[in-house]
mmCIF file of C-alpha atoms and ligand atoms in Angstrom:
data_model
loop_
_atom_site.group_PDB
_atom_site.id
_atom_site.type_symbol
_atom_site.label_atom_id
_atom_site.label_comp_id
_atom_site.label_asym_id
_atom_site.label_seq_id
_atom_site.Cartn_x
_atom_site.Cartn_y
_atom_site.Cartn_z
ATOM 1 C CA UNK A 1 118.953 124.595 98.655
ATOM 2 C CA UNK A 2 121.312 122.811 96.063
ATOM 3 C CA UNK A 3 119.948 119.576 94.285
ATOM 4 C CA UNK A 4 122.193 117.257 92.449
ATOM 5 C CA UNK A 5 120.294 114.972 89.688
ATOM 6 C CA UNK A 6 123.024 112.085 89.080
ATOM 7 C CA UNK A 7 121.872 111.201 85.264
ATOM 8 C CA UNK A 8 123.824 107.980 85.537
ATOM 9 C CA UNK A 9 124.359 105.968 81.936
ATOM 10 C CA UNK A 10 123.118 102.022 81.947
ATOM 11 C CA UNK A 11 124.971 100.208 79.845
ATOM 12 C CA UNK A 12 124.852 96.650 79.971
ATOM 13 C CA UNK A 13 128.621 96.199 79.433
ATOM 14 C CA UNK A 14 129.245 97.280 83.507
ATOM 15 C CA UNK A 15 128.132 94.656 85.573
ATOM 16 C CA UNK A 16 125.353 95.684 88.731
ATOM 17 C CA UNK A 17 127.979 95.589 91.271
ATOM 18 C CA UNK A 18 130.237 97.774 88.825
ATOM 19 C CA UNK A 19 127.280 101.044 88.261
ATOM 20 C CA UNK A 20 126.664 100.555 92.241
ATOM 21 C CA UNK A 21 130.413 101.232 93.502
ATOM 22 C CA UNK A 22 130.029 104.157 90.872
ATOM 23 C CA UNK A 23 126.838 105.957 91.599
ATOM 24 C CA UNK A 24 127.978 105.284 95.451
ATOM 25 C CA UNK A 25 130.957 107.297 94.502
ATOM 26 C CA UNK A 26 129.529 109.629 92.645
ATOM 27 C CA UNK A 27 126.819 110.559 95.664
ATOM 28 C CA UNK A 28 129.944 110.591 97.657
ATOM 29 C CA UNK A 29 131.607 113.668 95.519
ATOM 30 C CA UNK A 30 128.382 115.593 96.123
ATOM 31 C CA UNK A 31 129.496 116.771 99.361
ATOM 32 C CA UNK A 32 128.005 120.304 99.348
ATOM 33 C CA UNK A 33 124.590 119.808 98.030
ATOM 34 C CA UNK A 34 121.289 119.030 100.368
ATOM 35 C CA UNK A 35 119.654 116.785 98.099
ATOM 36 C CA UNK A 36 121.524 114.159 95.663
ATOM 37 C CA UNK A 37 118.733 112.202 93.223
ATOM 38 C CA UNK A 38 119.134 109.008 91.409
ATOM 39 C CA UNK A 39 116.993 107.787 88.628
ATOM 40 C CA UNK A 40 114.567 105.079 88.186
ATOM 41 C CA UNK A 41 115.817 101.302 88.281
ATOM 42 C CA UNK A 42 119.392 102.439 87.258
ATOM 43 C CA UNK A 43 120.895 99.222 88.988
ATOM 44 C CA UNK A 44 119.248 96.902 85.985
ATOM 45 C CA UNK A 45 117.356 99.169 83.464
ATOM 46 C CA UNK A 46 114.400 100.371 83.295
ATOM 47 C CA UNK A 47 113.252 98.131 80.515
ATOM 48 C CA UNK A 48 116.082 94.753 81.439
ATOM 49 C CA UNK A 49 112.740 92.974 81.970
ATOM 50 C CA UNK A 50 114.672 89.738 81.678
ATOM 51 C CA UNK A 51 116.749 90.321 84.834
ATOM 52 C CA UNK A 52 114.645 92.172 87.142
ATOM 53 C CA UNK A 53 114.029 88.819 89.337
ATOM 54 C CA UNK A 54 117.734 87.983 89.194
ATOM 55 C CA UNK A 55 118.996 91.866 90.028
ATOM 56 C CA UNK A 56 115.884 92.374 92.805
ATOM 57 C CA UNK A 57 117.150 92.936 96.535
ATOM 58 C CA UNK A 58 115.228 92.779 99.172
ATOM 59 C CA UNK A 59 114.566 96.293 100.965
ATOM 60 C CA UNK A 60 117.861 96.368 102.478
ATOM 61 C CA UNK A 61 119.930 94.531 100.150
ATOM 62 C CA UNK A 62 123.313 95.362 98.689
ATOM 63 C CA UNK A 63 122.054 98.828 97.123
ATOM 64 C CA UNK A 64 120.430 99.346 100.326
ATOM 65 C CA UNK A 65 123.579 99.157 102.383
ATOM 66 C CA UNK A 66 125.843 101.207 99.295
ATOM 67 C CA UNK A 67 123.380 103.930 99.294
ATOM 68 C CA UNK A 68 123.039 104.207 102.812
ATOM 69 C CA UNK A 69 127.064 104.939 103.553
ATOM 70 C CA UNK A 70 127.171 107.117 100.843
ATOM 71 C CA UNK A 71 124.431 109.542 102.250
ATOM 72 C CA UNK A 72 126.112 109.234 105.538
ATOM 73 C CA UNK A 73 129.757 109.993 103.901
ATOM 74 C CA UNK A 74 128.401 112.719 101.996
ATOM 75 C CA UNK A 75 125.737 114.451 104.499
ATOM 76 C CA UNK A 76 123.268 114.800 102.012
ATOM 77 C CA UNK A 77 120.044 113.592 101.935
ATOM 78 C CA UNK A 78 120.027 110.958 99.157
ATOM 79 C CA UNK A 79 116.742 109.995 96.996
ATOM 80 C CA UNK A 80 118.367 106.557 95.937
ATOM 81 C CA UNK A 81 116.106 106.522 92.601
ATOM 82 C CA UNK A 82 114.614 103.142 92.404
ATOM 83 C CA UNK A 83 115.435 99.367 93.003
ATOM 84 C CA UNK A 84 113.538 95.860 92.078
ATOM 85 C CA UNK A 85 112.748 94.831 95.659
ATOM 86 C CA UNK A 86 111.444 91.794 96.164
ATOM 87 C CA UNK A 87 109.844 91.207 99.319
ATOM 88 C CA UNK A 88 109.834 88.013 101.619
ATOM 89 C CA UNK A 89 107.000 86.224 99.669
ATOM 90 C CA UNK A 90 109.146 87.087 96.072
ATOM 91 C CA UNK A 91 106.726 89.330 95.124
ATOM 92 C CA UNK A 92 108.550 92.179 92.809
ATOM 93 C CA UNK A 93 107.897 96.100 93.716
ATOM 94 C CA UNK A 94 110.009 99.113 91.611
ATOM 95 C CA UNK A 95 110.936 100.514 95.077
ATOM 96 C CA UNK A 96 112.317 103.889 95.581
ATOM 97 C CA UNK A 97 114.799 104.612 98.598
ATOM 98 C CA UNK A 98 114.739 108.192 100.549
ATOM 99 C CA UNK A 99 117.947 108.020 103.219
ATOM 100 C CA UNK A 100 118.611 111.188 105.604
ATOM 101 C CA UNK A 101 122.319 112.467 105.792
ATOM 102 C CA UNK A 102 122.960 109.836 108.904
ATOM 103 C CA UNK A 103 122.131 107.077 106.349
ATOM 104 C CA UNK A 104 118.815 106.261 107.749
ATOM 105 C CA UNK A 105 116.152 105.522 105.465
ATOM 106 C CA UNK A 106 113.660 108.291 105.470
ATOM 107 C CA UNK A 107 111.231 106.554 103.263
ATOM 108 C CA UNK A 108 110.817 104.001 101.001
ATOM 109 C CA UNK A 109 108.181 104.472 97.625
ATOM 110 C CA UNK A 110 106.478 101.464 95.532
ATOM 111 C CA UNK A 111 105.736 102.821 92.435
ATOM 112 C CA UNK A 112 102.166 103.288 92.018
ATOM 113 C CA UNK A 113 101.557 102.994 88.311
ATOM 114 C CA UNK A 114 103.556 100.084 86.430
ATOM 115 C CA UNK A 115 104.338 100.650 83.140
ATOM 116 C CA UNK A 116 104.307 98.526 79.827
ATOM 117 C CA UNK A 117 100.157 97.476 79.702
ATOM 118 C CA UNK A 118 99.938 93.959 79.417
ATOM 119 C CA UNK A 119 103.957 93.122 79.054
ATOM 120 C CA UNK A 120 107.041 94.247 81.570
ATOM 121 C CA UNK A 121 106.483 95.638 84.893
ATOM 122 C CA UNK A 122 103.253 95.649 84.954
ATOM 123 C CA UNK A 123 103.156 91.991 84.870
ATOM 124 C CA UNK A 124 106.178 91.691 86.670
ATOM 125 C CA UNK A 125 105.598 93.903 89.179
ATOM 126 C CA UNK A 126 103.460 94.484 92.092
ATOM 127 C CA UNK A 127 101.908 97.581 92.369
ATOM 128 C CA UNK A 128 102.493 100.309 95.285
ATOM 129 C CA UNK A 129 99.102 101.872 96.925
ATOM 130 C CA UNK A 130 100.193 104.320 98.839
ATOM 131 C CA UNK A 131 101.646 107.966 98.483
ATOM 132 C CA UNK A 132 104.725 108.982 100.390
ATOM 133 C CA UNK A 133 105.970 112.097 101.220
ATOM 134 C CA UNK A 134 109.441 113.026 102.998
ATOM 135 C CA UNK A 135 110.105 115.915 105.206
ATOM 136 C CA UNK A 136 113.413 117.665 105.155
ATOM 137 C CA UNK A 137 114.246 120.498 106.965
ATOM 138 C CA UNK A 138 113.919 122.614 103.708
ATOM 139 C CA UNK A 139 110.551 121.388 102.134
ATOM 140 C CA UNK A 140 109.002 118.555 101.803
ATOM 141 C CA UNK A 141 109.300 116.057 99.061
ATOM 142 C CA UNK A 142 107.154 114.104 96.857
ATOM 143 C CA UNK A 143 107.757 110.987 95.739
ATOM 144 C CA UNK A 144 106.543 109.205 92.192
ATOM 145 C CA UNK A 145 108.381 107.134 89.596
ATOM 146 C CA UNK A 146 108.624 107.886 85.748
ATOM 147 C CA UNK A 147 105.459 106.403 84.615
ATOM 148 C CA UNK A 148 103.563 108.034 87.617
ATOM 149 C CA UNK A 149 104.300 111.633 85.798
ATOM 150 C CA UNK A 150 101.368 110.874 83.505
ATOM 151 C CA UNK A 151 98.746 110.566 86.199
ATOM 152 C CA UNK A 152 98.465 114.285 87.716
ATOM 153 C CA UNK A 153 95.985 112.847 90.513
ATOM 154 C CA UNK A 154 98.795 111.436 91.744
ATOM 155 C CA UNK A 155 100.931 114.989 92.241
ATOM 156 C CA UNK A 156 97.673 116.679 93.373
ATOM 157 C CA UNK A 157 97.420 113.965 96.002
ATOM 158 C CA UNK A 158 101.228 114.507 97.230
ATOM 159 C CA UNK A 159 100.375 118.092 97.076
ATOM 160 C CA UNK A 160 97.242 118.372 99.432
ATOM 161 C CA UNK A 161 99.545 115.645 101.874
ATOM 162 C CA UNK A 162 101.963 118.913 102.176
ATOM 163 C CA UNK A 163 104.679 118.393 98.781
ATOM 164 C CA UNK A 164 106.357 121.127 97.561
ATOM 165 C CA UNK A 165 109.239 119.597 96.081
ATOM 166 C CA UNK A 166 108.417 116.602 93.446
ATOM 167 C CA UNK A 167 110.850 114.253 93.304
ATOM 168 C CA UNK A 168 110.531 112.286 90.205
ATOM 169 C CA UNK A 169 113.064 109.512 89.354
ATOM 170 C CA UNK A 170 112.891 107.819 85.478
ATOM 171 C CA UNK A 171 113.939 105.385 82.962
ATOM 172 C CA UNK A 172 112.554 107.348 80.115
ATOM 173 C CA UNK A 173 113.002 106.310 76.595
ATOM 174 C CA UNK A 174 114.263 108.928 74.084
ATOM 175 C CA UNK A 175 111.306 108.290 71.485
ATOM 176 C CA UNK A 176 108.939 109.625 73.889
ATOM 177 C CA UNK A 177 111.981 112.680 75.665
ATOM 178 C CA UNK A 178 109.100 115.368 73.902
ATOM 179 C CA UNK A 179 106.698 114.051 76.847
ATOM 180 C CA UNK A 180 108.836 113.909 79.238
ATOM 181 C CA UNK A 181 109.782 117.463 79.623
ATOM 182 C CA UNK A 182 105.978 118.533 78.850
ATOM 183 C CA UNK A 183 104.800 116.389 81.799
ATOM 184 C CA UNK A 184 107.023 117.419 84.293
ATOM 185 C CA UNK A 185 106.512 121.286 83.507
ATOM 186 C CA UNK A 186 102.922 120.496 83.346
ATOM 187 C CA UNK A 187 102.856 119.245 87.263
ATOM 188 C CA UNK A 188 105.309 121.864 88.425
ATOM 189 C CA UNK A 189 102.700 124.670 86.673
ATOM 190 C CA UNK A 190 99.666 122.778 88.279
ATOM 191 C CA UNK A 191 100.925 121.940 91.540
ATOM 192 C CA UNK A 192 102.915 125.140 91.789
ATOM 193 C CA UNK A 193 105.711 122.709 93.132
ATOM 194 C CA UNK A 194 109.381 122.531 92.331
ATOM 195 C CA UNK A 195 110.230 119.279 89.917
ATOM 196 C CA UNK A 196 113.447 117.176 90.095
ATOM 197 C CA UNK A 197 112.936 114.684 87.275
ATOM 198 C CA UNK A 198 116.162 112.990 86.921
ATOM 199 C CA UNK A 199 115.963 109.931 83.868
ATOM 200 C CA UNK A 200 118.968 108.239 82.729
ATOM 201 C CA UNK A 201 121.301 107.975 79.937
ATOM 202 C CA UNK A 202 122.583 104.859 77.655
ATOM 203 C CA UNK A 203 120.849 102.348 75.609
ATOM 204 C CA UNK A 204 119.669 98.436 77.308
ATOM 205 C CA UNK A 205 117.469 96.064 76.037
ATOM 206 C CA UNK A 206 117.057 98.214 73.079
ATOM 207 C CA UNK A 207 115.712 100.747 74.614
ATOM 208 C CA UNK A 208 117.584 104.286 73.796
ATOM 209 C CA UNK A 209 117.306 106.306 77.287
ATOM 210 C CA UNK A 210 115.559 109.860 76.884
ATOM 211 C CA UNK A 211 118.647 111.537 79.325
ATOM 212 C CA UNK A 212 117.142 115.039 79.657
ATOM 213 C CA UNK A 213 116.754 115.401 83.399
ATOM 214 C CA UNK A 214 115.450 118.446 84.404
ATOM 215 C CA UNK A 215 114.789 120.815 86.840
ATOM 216 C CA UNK A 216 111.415 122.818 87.141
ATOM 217 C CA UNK A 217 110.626 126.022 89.350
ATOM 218 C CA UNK A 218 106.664 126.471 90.681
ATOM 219 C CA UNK A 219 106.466 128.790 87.777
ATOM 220 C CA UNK A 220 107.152 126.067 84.725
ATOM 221 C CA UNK A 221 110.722 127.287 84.315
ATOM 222 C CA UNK A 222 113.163 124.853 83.334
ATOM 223 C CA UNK A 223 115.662 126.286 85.787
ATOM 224 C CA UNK A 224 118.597 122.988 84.094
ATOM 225 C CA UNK A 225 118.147 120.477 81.478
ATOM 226 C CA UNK A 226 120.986 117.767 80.956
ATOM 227 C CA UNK A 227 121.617 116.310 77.701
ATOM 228 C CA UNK A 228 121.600 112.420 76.653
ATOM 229 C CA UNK A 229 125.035 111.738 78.149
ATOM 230 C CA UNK A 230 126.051 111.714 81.603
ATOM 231 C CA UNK A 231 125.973 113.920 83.662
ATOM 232 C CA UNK A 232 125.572 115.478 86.714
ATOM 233 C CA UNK A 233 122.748 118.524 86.995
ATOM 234 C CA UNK A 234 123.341 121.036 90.006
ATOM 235 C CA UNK A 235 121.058 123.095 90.790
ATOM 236 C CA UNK A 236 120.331 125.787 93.486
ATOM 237 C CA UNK A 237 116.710 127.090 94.346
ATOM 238 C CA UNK A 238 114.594 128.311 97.004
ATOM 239 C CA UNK A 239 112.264 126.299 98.293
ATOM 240 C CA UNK A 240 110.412 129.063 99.703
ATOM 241 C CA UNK A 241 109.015 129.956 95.780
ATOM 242 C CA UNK A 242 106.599 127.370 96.422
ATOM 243 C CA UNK A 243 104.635 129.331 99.244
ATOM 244 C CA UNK A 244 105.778 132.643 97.431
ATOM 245 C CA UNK A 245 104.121 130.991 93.968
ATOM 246 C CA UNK A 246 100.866 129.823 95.976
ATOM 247 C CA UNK A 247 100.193 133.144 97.505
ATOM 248 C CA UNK A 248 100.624 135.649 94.852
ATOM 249 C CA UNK A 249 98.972 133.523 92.201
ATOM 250 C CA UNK A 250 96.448 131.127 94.421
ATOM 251 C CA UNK A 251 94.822 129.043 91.815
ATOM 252 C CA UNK A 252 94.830 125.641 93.925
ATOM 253 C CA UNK A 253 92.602 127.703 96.120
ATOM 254 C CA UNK A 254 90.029 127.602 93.308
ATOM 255 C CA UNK A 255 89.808 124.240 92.633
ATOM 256 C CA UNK A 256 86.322 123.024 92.655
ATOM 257 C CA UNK A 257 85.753 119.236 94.579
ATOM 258 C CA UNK A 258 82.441 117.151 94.763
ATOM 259 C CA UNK A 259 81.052 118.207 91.860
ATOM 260 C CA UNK A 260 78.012 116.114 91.050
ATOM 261 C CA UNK A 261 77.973 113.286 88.817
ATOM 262 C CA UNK A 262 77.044 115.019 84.820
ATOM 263 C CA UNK A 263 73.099 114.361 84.581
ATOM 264 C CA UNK A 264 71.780 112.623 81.011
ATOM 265 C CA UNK A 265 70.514 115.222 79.471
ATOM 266 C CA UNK A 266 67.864 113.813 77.207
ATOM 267 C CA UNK A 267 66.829 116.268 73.876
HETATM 268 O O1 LIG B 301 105.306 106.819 80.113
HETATM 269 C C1 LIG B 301 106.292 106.662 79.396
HETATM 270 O O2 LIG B 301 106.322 107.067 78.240
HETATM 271 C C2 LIG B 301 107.524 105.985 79.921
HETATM 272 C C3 LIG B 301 107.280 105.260 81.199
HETATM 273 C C4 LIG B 301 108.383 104.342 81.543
HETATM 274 O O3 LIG B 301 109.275 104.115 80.770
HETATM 275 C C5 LIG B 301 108.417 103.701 82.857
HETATM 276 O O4 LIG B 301 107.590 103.993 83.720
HETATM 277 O O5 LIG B 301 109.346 102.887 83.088
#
């Protein structure tokens, strides 16, 4: 199977409607691989607070409708990355698109856990409460959104619904890259899972993007790593690993559930 993580640079100097003619053409030129990924929120910026409510579509809005032709032109099956949706009450959601090579959507993914405490998305935002998986004929896919790497329930939970394959879209910043590529080895090794983690590149609301997309086998190897720039990673792999992986080393079979609650222990 050949993945293609589009590591697409936000720069505030090209306009929305600019970056979305480009990443539609860039999907386009991926003619070839299976599986094209965009990152997190790359229409606005991850952290262009300020103009998610005037750069939020509903689901199928203008980025909708780009994306959409471009799987179909391509054949691939695209993983869109991440828009601000709003939905018909205005309510905000950091909404990922899945569309199969016909340029239906397969799926669409609210991110579950909004970054930025009390400031940001998390009070802009709504939050998502639900896990989604997508099935291609290859493997299936799990869905989270940068911040989501740092809650592992979360991967275990896309794991036991069937994932093999977690798809993880980001607007990482660079002061935190060392975490980035821990994390997403960290749920490839525990979830004996393939990771596509595909972050972006560029500088917005003065926020220096991490870049560093990367590509993990069910083992923890880093089978490609991008730079800061972009850039386009390509990768082929076999998503039958995953099975291979489970079988001949079967720790999730171990895994211990229900425990009881730990008892006071008084001296
Ligand atoms: O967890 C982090 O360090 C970065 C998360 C983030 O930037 C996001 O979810 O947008």
């Amino acid at each position: 199977m050949r993945a293609s993580l589009i590591q697409i640079c936000v720069d505030p100097a090209e306009s929305v409607a600019a970056r979305r003619d480009r990443a539609a053409g860039l999907v386009r030129e991926r003619t070839g691989s299976d599986l094209v990924v965009l990152p997190e929120l790359w229409t606005t910026g991850a952290f262009a607070f300020d103009h998610f409510g005037e750069h939020a579509e509903e689901l199928r809005g203008p980025t909708f409708l780009a994306l959409s032709r471009a799987a179909r032109d391509a054949g691939v099956w695209l993983h869109g990355g991440s828009i601000p949706e709003h939905d018909a009450g205005g309510r905000l959601y950091n909404t990922s698109l899945v569309f199969a090579p016909d340029g239906t959507l397969a799926a669409s993914y609210r991110k579950i856990h909004r970054f930025g405490f009390d400031q940001g998305e998390a009070v802009l935002m709504g939050a998502g409460d639900r896990l989604v998986t997508v099935d291609l004929p290859e493997t299936t896919l799990g869905l989270a959104t940068c911040y989501d790497l740092r809650f592992p329930e979360q991967f275990r939970g896309l794991v036991d619904a069937g994932a093999e394959t977690l798809v993880v879209p980001a607007g990482w910043p660079a002061r935190r890259a060392a975490h980035w590529n821990l994390l997403a080895r960290a749920r490839a090794v525990e979830n004996q899972a393939y990771v596509l983690a595909c972050g972006t590149a560029g500088t917005h609301a003065g926020t220096e993007q991490a870049g560093r997309s990367l590509v993990v086998d069910p083992w923890g190897e880093v089978l490609a790593e991008a730079g800061t720039e972009e850039e386009i990673l390509t990768v082929d792999f076999d998503p039958a690993t995953v099975a291979a992986t489970r079988d001949r080393f079967p720790a999730l079979k171990d895994r211990r559930l229900g425990l009881a609650e730990p008892k006071e222990i008084r001296p």
